[in-house]
CSV table of C-alpha atoms in Angstrom, one decimal:
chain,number,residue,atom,x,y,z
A,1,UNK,CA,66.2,23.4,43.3
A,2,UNK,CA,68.0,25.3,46.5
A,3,UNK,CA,66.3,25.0,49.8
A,4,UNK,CA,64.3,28.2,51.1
A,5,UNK,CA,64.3,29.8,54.7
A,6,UNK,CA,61.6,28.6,56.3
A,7,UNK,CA,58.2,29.9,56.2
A,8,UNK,CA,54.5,30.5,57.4
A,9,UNK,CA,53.3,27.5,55.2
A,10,UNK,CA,54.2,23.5,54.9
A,11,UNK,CA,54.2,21.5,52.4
A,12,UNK,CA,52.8,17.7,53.1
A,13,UNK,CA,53.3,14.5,51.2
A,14,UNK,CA,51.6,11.3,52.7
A,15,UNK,CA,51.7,7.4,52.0
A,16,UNK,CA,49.9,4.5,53.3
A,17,UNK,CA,51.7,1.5,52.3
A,18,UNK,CA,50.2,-1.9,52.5
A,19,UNK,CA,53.6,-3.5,53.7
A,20,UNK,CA,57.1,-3.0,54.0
A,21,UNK,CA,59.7,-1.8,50.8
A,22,UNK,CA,61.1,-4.5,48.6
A,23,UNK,CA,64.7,-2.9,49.0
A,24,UNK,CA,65.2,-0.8,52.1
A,25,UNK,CA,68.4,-0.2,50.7
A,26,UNK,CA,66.8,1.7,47.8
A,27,UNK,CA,64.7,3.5,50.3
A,28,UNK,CA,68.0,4.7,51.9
A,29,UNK,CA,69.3,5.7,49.0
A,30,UNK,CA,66.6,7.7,47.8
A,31,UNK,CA,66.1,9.5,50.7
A,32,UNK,CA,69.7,10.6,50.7
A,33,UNK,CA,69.2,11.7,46.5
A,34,UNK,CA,65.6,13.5,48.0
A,35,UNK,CA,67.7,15.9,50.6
A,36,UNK,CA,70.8,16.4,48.0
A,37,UNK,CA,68.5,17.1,45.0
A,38,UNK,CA,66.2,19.5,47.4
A,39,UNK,CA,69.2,21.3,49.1
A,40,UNK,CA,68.0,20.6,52.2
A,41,UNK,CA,70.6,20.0,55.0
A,42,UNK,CA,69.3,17.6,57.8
A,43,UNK,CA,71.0,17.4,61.0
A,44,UNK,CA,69.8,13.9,63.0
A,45,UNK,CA,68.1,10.0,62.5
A,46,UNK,CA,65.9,9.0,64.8
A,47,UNK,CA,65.6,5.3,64.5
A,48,UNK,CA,62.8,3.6,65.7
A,49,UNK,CA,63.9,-0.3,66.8
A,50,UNK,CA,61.3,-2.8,68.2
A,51,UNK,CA,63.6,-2.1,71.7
A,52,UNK,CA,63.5,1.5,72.0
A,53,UNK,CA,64.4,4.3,69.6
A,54,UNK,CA,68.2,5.8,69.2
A,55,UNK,CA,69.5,9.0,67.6
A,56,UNK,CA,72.5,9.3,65.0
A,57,UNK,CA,74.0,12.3,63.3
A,58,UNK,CA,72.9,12.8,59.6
A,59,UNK,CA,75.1,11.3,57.1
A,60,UNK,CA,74.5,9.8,53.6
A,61,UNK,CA,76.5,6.7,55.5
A,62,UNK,CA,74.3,6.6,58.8
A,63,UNK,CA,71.2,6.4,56.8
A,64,UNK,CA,72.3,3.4,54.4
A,65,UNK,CA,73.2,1.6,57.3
A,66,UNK,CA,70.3,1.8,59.8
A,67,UNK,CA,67.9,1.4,56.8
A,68,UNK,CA,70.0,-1.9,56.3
A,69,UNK,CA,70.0,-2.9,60.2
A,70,UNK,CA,67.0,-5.7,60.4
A,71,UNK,CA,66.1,-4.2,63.8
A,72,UNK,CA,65.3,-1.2,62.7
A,73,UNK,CA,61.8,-0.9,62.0
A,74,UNK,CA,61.2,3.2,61.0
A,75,UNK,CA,63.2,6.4,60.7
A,76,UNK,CA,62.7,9.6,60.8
A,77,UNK,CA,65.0,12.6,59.6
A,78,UNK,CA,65.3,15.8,61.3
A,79,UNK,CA,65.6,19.6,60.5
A,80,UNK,CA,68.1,21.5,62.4
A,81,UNK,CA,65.6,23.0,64.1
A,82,UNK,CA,62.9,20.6,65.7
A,83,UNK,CA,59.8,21.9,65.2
A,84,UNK,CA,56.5,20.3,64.8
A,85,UNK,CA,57.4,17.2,63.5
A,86,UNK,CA,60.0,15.0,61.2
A,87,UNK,CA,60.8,16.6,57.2
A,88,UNK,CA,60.9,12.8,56.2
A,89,UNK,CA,59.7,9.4,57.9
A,90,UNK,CA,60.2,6.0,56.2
A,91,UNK,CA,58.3,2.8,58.0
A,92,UNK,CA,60.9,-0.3,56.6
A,93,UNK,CA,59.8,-3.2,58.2
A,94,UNK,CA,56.9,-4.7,60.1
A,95,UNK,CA,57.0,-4.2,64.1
A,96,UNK,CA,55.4,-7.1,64.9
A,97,UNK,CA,55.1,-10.0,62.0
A,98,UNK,CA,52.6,-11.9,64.1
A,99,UNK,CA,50.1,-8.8,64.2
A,100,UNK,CA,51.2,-6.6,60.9
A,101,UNK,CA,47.6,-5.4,60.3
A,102,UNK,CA,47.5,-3.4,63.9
A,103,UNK,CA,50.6,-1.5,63.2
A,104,UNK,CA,50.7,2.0,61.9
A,105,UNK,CA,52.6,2.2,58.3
A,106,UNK,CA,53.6,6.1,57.0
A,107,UNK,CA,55.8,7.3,54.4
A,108,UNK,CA,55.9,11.3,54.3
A,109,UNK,CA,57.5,14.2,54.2
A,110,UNK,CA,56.4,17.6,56.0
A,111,UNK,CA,58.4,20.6,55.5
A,112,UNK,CA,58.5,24.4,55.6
A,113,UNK,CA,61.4,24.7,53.8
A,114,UNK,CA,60.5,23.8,49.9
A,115,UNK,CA,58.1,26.0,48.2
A,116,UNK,CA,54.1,25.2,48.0
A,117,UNK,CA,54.9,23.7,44.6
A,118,UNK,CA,55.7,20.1,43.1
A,119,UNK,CA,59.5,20.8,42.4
A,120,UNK,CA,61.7,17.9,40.5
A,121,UNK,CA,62.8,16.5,43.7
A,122,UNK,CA,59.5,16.2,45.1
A,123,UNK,CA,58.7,14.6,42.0
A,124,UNK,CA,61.1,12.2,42.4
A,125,UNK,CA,60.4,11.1,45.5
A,126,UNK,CA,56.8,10.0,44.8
A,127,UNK,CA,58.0,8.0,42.3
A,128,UNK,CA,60.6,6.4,44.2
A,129,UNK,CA,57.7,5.2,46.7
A,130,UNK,CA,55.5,4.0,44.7
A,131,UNK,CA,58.2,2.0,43.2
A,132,UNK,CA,59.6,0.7,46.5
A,133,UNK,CA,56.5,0.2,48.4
A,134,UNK,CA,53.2,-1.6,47.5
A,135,UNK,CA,50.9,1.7,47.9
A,136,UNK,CA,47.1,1.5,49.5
A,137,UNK,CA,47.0,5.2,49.1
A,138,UNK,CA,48.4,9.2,49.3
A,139,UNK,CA,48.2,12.5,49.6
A,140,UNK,CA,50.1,15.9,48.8
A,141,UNK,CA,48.6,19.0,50.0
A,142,UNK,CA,49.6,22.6,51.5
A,143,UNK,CA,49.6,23.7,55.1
A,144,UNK,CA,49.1,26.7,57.4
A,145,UNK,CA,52.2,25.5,59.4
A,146,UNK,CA,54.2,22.3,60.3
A,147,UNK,CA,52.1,21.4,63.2
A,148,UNK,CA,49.0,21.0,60.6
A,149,UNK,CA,50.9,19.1,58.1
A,150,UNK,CA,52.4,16.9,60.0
A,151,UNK,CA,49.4,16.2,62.2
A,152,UNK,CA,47.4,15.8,58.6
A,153,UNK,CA,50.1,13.5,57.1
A,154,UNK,CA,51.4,11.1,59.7
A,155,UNK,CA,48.2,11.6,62.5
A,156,UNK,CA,51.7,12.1,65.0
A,157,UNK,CA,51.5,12.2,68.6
A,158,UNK,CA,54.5,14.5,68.4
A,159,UNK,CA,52.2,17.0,67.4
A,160,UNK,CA,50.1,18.8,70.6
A,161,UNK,CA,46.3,19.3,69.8
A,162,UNK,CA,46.6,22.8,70.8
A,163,UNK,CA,48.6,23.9,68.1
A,164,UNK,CA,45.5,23.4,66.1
A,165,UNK,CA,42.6,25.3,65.5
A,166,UNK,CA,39.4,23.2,66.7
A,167,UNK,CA,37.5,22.6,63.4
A,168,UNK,CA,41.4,20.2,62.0
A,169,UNK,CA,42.0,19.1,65.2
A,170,UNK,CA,38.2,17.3,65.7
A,171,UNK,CA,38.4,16.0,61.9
A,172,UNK,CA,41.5,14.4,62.9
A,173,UNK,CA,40.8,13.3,66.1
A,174,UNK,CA,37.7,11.3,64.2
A,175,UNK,CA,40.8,10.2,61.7
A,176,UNK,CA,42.5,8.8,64.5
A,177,UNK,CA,39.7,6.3,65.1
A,178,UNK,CA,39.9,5.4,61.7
A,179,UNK,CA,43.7,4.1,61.5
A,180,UNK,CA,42.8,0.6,60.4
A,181,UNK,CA,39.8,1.4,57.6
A,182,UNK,CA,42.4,4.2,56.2
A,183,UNK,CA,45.1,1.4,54.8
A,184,UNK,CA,42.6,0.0,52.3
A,185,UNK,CA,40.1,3.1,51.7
A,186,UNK,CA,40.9,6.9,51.0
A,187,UNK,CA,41.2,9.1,53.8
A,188,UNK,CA,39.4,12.1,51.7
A,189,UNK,CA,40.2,14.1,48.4
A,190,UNK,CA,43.2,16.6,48.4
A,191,UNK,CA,44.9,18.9,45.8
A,192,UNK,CA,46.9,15.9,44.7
A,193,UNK,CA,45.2,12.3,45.8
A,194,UNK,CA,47.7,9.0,45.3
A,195,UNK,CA,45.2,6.1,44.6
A,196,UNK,CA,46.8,2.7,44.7
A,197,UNK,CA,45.8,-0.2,42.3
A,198,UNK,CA,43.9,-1.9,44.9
A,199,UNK,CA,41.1,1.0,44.9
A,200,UNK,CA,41.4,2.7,42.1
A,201,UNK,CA,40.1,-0.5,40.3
A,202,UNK,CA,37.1,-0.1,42.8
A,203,UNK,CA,35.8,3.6,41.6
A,204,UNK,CA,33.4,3.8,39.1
A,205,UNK,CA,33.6,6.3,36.3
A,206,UNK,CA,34.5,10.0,37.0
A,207,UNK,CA,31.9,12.1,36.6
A,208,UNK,CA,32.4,14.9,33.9
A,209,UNK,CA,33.2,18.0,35.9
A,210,UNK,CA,34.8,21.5,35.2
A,211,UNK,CA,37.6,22.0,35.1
A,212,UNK,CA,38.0,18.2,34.7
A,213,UNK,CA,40.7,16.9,37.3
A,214,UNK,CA,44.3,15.5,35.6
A,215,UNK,CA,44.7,11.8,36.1
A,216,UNK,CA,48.0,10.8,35.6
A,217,UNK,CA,50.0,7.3,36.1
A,218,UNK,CA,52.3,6.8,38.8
A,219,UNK,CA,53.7,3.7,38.8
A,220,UNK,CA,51.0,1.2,39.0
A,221,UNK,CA,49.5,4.5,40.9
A,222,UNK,CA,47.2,6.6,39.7
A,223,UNK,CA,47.7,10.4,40.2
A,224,UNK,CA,44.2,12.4,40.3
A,225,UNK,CA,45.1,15.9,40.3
A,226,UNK,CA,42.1,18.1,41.7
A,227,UNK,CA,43.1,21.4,42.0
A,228,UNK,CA,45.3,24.1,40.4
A,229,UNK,CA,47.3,25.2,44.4
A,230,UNK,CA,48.3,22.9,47.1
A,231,UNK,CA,45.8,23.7,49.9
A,232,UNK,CA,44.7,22.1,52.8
A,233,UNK,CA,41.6,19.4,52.2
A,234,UNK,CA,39.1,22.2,53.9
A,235,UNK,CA,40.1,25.4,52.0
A,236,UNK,CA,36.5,27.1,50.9
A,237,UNK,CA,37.4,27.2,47.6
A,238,UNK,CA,38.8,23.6,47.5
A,239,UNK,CA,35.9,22.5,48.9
A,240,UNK,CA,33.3,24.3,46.4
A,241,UNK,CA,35.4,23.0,43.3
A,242,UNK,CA,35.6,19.9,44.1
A,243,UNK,CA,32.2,18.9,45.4
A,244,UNK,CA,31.1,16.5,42.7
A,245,UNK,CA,34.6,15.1,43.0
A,246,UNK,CA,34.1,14.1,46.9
A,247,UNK,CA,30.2,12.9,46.5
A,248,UNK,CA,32.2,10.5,43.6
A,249,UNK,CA,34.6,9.2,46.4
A,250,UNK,CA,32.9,9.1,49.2
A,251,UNK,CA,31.7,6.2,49.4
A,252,UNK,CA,35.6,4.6,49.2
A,253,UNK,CA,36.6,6.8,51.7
A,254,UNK,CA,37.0,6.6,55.8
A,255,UNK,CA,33.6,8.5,55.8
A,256,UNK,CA,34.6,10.9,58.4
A,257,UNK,CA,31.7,12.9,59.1
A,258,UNK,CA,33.7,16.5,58.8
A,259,UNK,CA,34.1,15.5,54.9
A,260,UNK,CA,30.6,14.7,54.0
A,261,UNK,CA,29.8,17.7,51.3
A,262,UNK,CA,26.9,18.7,54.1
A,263,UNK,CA,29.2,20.1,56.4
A,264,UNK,CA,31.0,22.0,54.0
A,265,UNK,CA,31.5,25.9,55.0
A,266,UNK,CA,28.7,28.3,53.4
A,267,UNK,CA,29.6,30.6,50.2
A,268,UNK,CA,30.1,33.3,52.2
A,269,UNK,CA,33.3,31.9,54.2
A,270,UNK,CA,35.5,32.6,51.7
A,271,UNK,CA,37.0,36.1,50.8
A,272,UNK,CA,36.0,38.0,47.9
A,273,UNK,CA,33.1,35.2,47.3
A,274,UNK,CA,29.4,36.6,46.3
A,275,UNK,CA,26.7,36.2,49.1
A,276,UNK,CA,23.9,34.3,47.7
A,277,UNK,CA,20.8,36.7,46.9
């Protein structure tokens, strides 16, 4: 798959891991596979160090070898042009091993330059994460712009408030006070929701709805498959397919208030939809 010109919408892939990679080596590497597979051409590392954070020039080399450095604690890979955030952010290795549940662990990728679509090297990727990393939980969905994914993915102070419109930017602001409960229960249902082992042997059985959602293994993952288009978790029509689903999860989830199937938008917000009579 070539790389596009950027566009309007962002595609955004999320992970929550539970702890660091068993092989930050392997991480390297498949980062490096991700961005030749994809055709995408990154230009800079930013390495995050206990000490401070550092910049680099992109090179198959410079990534392998800050991925190995046992400072190093995250990196992120950047576009040539800096937008609203990273296309790719690894977490390697605990910040501080005498407090590792306060710190903040993300794998994800954000970008405006792959189609809305789950392409091979997209594909790939997942699997390499859930492989590397011991998973709590994920997320793949599609965005109006990088600001919203990568607000929605990584909850990243890069990313200024104001470049969202109110309703996301409360919903996530209430995310943000849930940082801790969201590594061991579900953030919310999306298109594409990553369950780890840990939770998914928590959730009773699916209710029977239709269409029925595609549950598929990913790794020791499961990969619950909810809707046909990558959307963003409050898209009207998202929301009114997949009711049943999110009464089934809610009660596994952070239980932010904005997702509770009462405050979902009336019929009549989407285009094209019939008013009730």
């Amino acid at each position: 798959m070539s790389a596009s010109a950027a566009t309007d919408r962002a595609l955004g892939v999320s992970f929550i891991p539970l702890d660091q990679p068993s092989d930050q080596g392997a991480v390297a590497d498949e980062v490096v596979r991700f961005f030749e597979d994809s055709g995408l051409r990154p230009e800079e590392i930013v390495v995050w160090r206990r000490d401070g954070v550092s910049r680099r020039a992109y090179s198959a080399k410079a990534v392998r070898a800050v991925a190995l450095d046992p400072s190093v604690r995250e990196i992120s890979i950047w576009p040539p042009e800096w937008r609203y955030g990273s296309e790719l952010h690894c977490y390697l290795r605990t910040h501080d091993p005498a407090a590792p549940e306060f710190e903040v662990r993300y794998v994800t990728l954000t970008t405006d330059r792959l189609p809305l679509i789950m392409g091979e090297p997209v594909w790939r990727l997942l699997a390499s994460i859930v492989a590397l990393y011991p998973i709590s939980h994920g997320c793949v969905g599609g965005y109006r712009s990088m600001a919203h994914a990568s607000r929605e993915c990584s909850l990243s102070g890069a990313v200024s408030a104001e470049l969202l419109d109110p309703a996301t930017r409360s919903r996530l602001e209430e995310d943000d006070l849930c940082t801790n409960i969201a590594k061991r229960k579900l953030r919310r249902l999306y298109p594409i929701t990553i369950i780890g082992p840990d939770i998914w042997a928590q959730l009773p059985p699916m209710p029977d709805v239709s269409p029925a959602p595609t549950v598929e293994d990913l790794g020791n993952c499961k990969l619950l498959t909810a809707w046909p288009t990558l959307c963003e978790p409050r898209d009207p029509d998202f929301l009114r397919g997949t009711r049943a689903l999110r009464e089934w999860l809610w009660p596994y989830t952070i239980q932010n208030p904005a997702d509770h199937v009462d405050n979902d938008p009336p019929l009549t917000d989407s285009p094209g939809a019939r008013s009730s009579p």
